[in-house]
Short mmCIF file of C-alpha atoms and ligand atoms in Angstrom, two decimals:
data_model
loop_
_atom_site.label_atom_id
_atom_site.label_comp_id
_atom_site.label_asym_id
_atom_site.label_seq_id
_atom_site.Cartn_x
_atom_site.Cartn_y
_atom_site.Cartn_z
CA UNK A 1 -20.33 16.73 -14.75
CA UNK A 2 -17.09 18.06 -12.93
CA UNK A 3 -13.70 17.47 -14.61
CA UNK A 4 -12.24 13.97 -13.87
CA UNK A 5 -15.78 12.38 -13.40
CA UNK A 6 -17.22 10.04 -15.90
CA UNK A 7 -20.78 8.80 -16.40
CA UNK A 8 -21.50 5.27 -15.45
CA UNK A 9 -21.70 4.35 -19.11
CA UNK A 10 -18.25 6.01 -19.82
CA UNK A 11 -16.62 4.25 -17.07
CA UNK A 12 -18.11 0.88 -17.99
CA UNK A 13 -16.72 1.40 -21.50
CA UNK A 14 -13.17 1.50 -20.15
CA UNK A 15 -11.55 -1.64 -21.06
CA UNK A 16 -8.69 -2.78 -18.83
CA UNK A 17 -9.99 -0.64 -15.91
CA UNK A 18 -10.53 -1.99 -12.26
CA UNK A 19 -13.80 -0.82 -10.60
CA UNK A 20 -14.56 -0.35 -6.94
CA UNK A 21 -18.00 0.44 -5.68
CA UNK A 22 -18.78 2.10 -2.25
CA UNK A 23 -21.94 3.36 -0.81
CA UNK A 24 -22.96 6.06 1.89
CA UNK A 25 -26.04 4.75 3.86
CA UNK A 26 -27.87 7.52 5.73
CA UNK A 27 -30.87 8.21 7.74
CA UNK A 28 -32.82 11.10 9.21
CA UNK A 29 -33.00 11.02 12.99
CA UNK A 30 -34.74 13.23 15.83
CA UNK A 31 -32.14 11.92 18.49
CA UNK A 32 -30.21 14.69 20.43
CA UNK A 33 -26.74 14.48 21.93
CA UNK A 34 -26.88 15.23 25.60
CA UNK A 35 -30.43 15.84 25.02
CA UNK A 36 -29.94 19.34 23.47
CA UNK A 37 -27.79 18.90 20.24
CA UNK A 38 -29.58 17.64 17.24
CA UNK A 39 -27.84 14.89 15.51
CA UNK A 40 -30.10 15.38 12.48
CA UNK A 41 -28.81 12.42 10.41
CA UNK A 42 -26.90 9.27 10.81
CA UNK A 43 -24.11 8.67 8.19
CA UNK A 44 -22.25 5.37 8.23
CA UNK A 45 -18.70 4.90 7.59
CA UNK A 46 -16.20 2.39 8.74
CA UNK A 47 -12.79 1.99 10.24
CA UNK A 48 -10.87 -0.06 7.64
CA UNK A 49 -8.30 -2.58 8.33
CA UNK A 50 -5.45 -0.26 7.06
CA UNK A 51 -6.44 2.27 9.66
CA UNK A 52 -8.12 4.65 7.47
CA UNK A 53 -11.84 5.60 7.32
CA UNK A 54 -13.97 4.70 4.11
CA UNK A 55 -17.17 3.82 2.85
CA UNK A 56 -18.46 0.05 2.67
CA UNK A 57 -17.83 -1.59 -0.60
CA UNK A 58 -15.03 -2.80 -2.61
CA UNK A 59 -13.67 -4.31 -5.90
CA UNK A 60 -16.43 -5.33 -8.52
CA UNK A 61 -15.80 -7.25 -11.89
CA UNK A 62 -18.15 -5.83 -14.49
CA UNK A 63 -17.59 -8.64 -16.70
CA UNK A 64 -19.13 -11.04 -14.25
CA UNK A 65 -21.73 -9.01 -12.34
CA UNK A 66 -23.26 -5.62 -12.44
CA UNK A 67 -21.69 -2.70 -10.50
CA UNK A 68 -24.74 -2.71 -8.35
CA UNK A 69 -24.86 -6.58 -7.67
CA UNK A 70 -21.27 -6.44 -7.01
CA UNK A 71 -21.58 -3.68 -4.54
CA UNK A 72 -24.35 -5.71 -2.74
CA UNK A 73 -22.01 -8.82 -2.65
CA UNK A 74 -19.35 -6.61 -1.03
CA UNK A 75 -21.76 -5.23 1.38
CA UNK A 76 -22.88 -8.71 2.54
CA UNK A 77 -19.39 -9.49 3.49
CA UNK A 78 -18.78 -6.14 5.23
CA UNK A 79 -22.16 -5.59 6.79
CA UNK A 80 -23.65 -9.17 7.21
CA UNK A 81 -26.81 -8.51 5.35
CA UNK A 82 -28.01 -8.43 1.53
CA UNK A 83 -28.65 -4.54 0.77
CA UNK A 84 -30.07 -4.07 -2.57
CA UNK A 85 -28.30 -1.04 -4.35
CA UNK A 86 -29.85 0.19 -7.71
CA UNK A 87 -28.72 2.35 -10.51
CA UNK A 88 -30.74 5.27 -9.15
CA UNK A 89 -28.50 5.16 -6.12
CA UNK A 90 -25.51 5.98 -8.14
CA UNK A 91 -23.99 9.67 -7.54
CA UNK A 92 -20.55 9.59 -9.40
CA UNK A 93 -17.84 7.78 -10.91
CA UNK A 94 -14.28 8.91 -11.14
CA UNK A 95 -10.63 7.87 -11.92
CA UNK A 96 -8.71 7.02 -8.47
CA UNK A 97 -5.30 8.73 -8.39
CA UNK A 98 -2.56 6.49 -10.09
CA UNK A 99 -1.20 4.10 -7.38
CA UNK A 100 2.37 2.63 -7.25
CA UNK A 101 0.99 -0.95 -6.37
CA UNK A 102 -0.96 -1.24 -9.71
CA UNK A 103 -0.44 -0.25 -13.39
CA UNK A 104 -4.22 -0.65 -14.33
CA UNK A 105 -6.60 2.42 -13.69
CA UNK A 106 -9.13 2.23 -10.97
CA UNK A 107 -12.50 3.73 -11.27
CA UNK A 108 -14.42 4.31 -8.04
CA UNK A 109 -18.14 4.41 -8.26
CA UNK A 110 -19.94 6.00 -5.55
CA UNK A 111 -23.53 5.48 -4.35
CA UNK A 112 -25.64 7.23 -1.61
CA UNK A 113 -28.78 5.37 -0.27
CA UNK A 114 -31.30 6.69 2.28
CA UNK A 115 -32.69 4.31 4.79
CA UNK A 116 -34.83 4.51 8.05
CA UNK A 117 -33.26 5.16 11.36
CA UNK A 118 -34.12 1.40 12.32
CA UNK A 119 -32.69 0.05 9.27
CA UNK A 120 -29.40 1.81 9.90
CA UNK A 121 -29.36 0.23 13.59
CA UNK A 122 -30.03 -3.23 11.74
CA UNK A 123 -27.11 -2.62 9.55
CA UNK A 124 -25.00 -1.57 12.71
CA UNK A 125 -26.02 -4.79 14.51
CA UNK A 126 -25.40 -7.14 11.55
CA UNK A 127 -22.08 -5.59 10.91
CA UNK A 128 -20.89 -6.27 14.40
CA UNK A 129 -22.31 -9.72 14.72
CA UNK A 130 -22.94 -11.77 11.46
CA UNK A 131 -20.46 -9.86 8.85
CA UNK A 132 -17.82 -12.26 7.70
CA UNK A 133 -15.36 -9.31 7.49
CA UNK A 134 -15.92 -8.01 10.97
CA UNK A 135 -12.59 -7.53 12.91
CA UNK A 136 -10.94 -8.31 9.68
CA UNK A 137 -11.20 -5.99 6.60
CA UNK A 138 -13.58 -3.83 8.79
CA UNK A 139 -12.66 -3.06 12.23
CA UNK A 140 -16.13 -1.28 12.97
CA UNK A 141 -18.71 0.79 11.72
CA UNK A 142 -18.91 4.39 12.75
CA UNK A 143 -21.22 7.30 12.69
CA UNK A 144 -20.39 10.77 11.35
CA UNK A 145 -20.67 13.54 13.84
CA UNK A 146 -22.52 16.39 11.73
CA UNK A 147 -22.97 18.82 14.64
CA UNK A 148 -20.38 21.35 16.13
CA UNK A 149 -19.77 21.28 19.99
CA UNK A 150 -19.03 24.54 21.81
CA UNK A 151 -15.05 23.76 21.53
CA UNK A 152 -15.47 23.38 17.83
CA UNK A 153 -15.43 19.43 17.91
CA UNK A 154 -17.74 17.13 15.85
CA UNK A 155 -17.70 17.52 12.27
CA UNK A 156 -14.46 19.61 12.05
CA UNK A 157 -12.45 16.92 14.23
CA UNK A 158 -13.96 14.03 12.06
CA UNK A 159 -12.76 15.70 8.95
CA UNK A 160 -9.35 15.91 10.05
CA UNK A 161 -8.75 12.30 10.41
CA UNK A 162 -7.25 10.13 7.60
CA UNK A 163 -9.35 8.68 4.71
CA UNK A 164 -8.77 6.13 1.94
CA UNK A 165 -8.60 7.46 -1.65
CA UNK A 166 -11.31 9.99 -2.23
CA UNK A 167 -13.63 9.19 0.69
CA UNK A 168 -13.31 12.60 2.48
CA UNK A 169 -14.29 14.49 -0.83
CA UNK A 170 -17.10 11.71 -1.40
CA UNK A 171 -18.55 12.67 2.18
CA UNK A 172 -18.10 16.37 1.65
CA UNK A 173 -19.89 16.09 -1.68
CA UNK A 174 -22.73 13.91 -0.55
CA UNK A 175 -23.37 16.07 2.57
CA UNK A 176 -23.75 19.16 0.28
CA UNK A 177 -25.81 17.15 -2.40
CA UNK A 178 -28.29 15.68 -0.05
CA UNK A 179 -28.58 18.83 2.15
CA UNK A 180 -27.17 17.11 5.40
CA UNK A 181 -25.20 20.27 6.45
CA UNK A 182 -25.38 23.82 5.08
CA UNK A 183 -22.53 25.27 3.02
CA UNK A 184 -21.81 27.57 5.83
CA UNK A 185 -21.45 25.02 8.55
CA UNK A 186 -19.38 22.85 6.13
CA UNK A 187 -17.06 25.56 5.21
CA UNK A 188 -16.45 26.52 8.95
CA UNK A 189 -15.97 22.83 9.85
CA UNK A 190 -13.21 22.52 7.07
CA UNK A 191 -11.46 25.56 8.09
CA UNK A 192 -11.31 24.52 11.73
CA UNK A 193 -10.41 21.11 10.53
CA UNK A 194 -7.28 22.34 9.04
CA UNK A 195 -6.41 24.14 12.25
CA UNK A 196 -7.12 20.67 14.06
CA UNK A 197 -4.73 19.17 11.56
CA UNK A 198 -1.96 21.47 12.64
CA UNK A 199 -2.57 20.61 16.37
CA UNK A 200 -2.61 16.72 15.31
CA UNK A 201 0.94 17.24 13.93
CA UNK A 202 2.22 18.58 17.17
CA UNK A 203 0.59 15.90 19.08
CA UNK A 204 2.35 13.21 16.88
CA UNK A 205 5.57 14.89 17.18
CA UNK A 206 5.27 15.00 21.09
CA UNK A 207 4.37 11.17 21.07
CA UNK A 208 7.26 10.57 18.91
CA UNK A 209 9.68 12.45 21.32
CA UNK A 210 8.30 10.49 24.15
CA UNK A 211 8.92 7.12 22.46
CA UNK A 212 12.46 8.10 21.57
CA UNK A 213 12.87 9.33 25.09
CA UNK A 214 11.66 5.93 26.41
CA UNK A 215 13.69 3.90 23.94
CA UNK A 216 16.71 5.42 25.40
CA UNK A 217 15.86 4.33 28.90
CA UNK A 218 15.04 0.79 28.17
P1 LIG B 1 -11.93 -1.92 -0.87
O1 LIG B 1 -11.99 -3.36 -1.21
O2 LIG B 1 -12.93 -1.34 -0.07
O3 LIG B 1 -10.54 -1.61 -0.13
O4 LIG B 1 -11.64 -0.89 -2.25
C1 LIG B 1 -11.17 -1.33 -3.46
C2 LIG B 1 -10.13 -0.15 -3.64
O5 LIG B 1 -10.72 0.90 -3.81
C3 LIG B 1 -9.06 -0.52 -2.75
O6 LIG B 1 -7.67 -0.32 -3.87
C4 LIG B 1 -8.99 0.94 -2.12
O7 LIG B 1 -7.76 1.58 -2.06
C5 LIG B 1 -9.96 1.73 -3.02
N1 LIG B 1 -10.84 2.72 -2.39
C6 LIG B 1 -11.76 2.20 -1.20
N2 LIG B 1 -12.52 3.19 -0.83
C7 LIG B 1 -12.22 4.24 -1.84
C8 LIG B 1 -12.86 5.75 -1.90
N3 LIG B 1 -13.78 6.09 -1.05
N4 LIG B 1 -12.34 6.55 -2.80
C9 LIG B 1 -11.32 6.00 -3.64
N5 LIG B 1 -10.85 4.77 -3.71
C10 LIG B 1 -11.34 3.87 -2.66
MN1 LIG B 2 -14.03 -2.52 1.34
#
């Protein structure tokens, strides 16, 4: 087990810790973008209320529910359907970086569940219609582009966005662990992503300069 990680049992033995459970739902697909770029896999993430990308899930209270039933409860609020998650879907547990807003440690538990393409479509439909959190805690479900386009877009651009907590590392780890992208493709995407990030900084600086210019005029 990598450093900083805990087994599920060690995590549960921590008295006074808070616990959060999140899941990556994914499916294989034969669909092709523009009829020629294989999409290969559908991975679901979400745009959260705080503008960050993350996985569905949330805080769970192990003194009142199991981690998995708590996660299922969170999923019914965020996705609008009951999705059973089992201990076998557990991938890892680790301490979240210390936060200024809370003195108690937060342990994040990560799960991965493979589904059929049609089940993933059903989750997407329910999340945008019956889910109580739609438009509130969850602004929308999104799919992760795993391919690379001619201009270097796709996975590299996606990885350069802003993520909650360790969601980016959880995504990268799961893509490797479940062979959803090759290590070579991922390395290339992450290297390109760092360059995209530098461009994003310039873009933000230009937007800020434009805004300051407008403010002077009005
Ligand atoms: P949520 O209710 O989904 O916002 O999650 C509960 C707590 O877990 C919040 O304090 C988040 O900051 C944190 N959190 C959410 N997703 C992740 C993640 N992927 N990795 C680490 N912490 C997370
Ligand atoms: Mn949540």
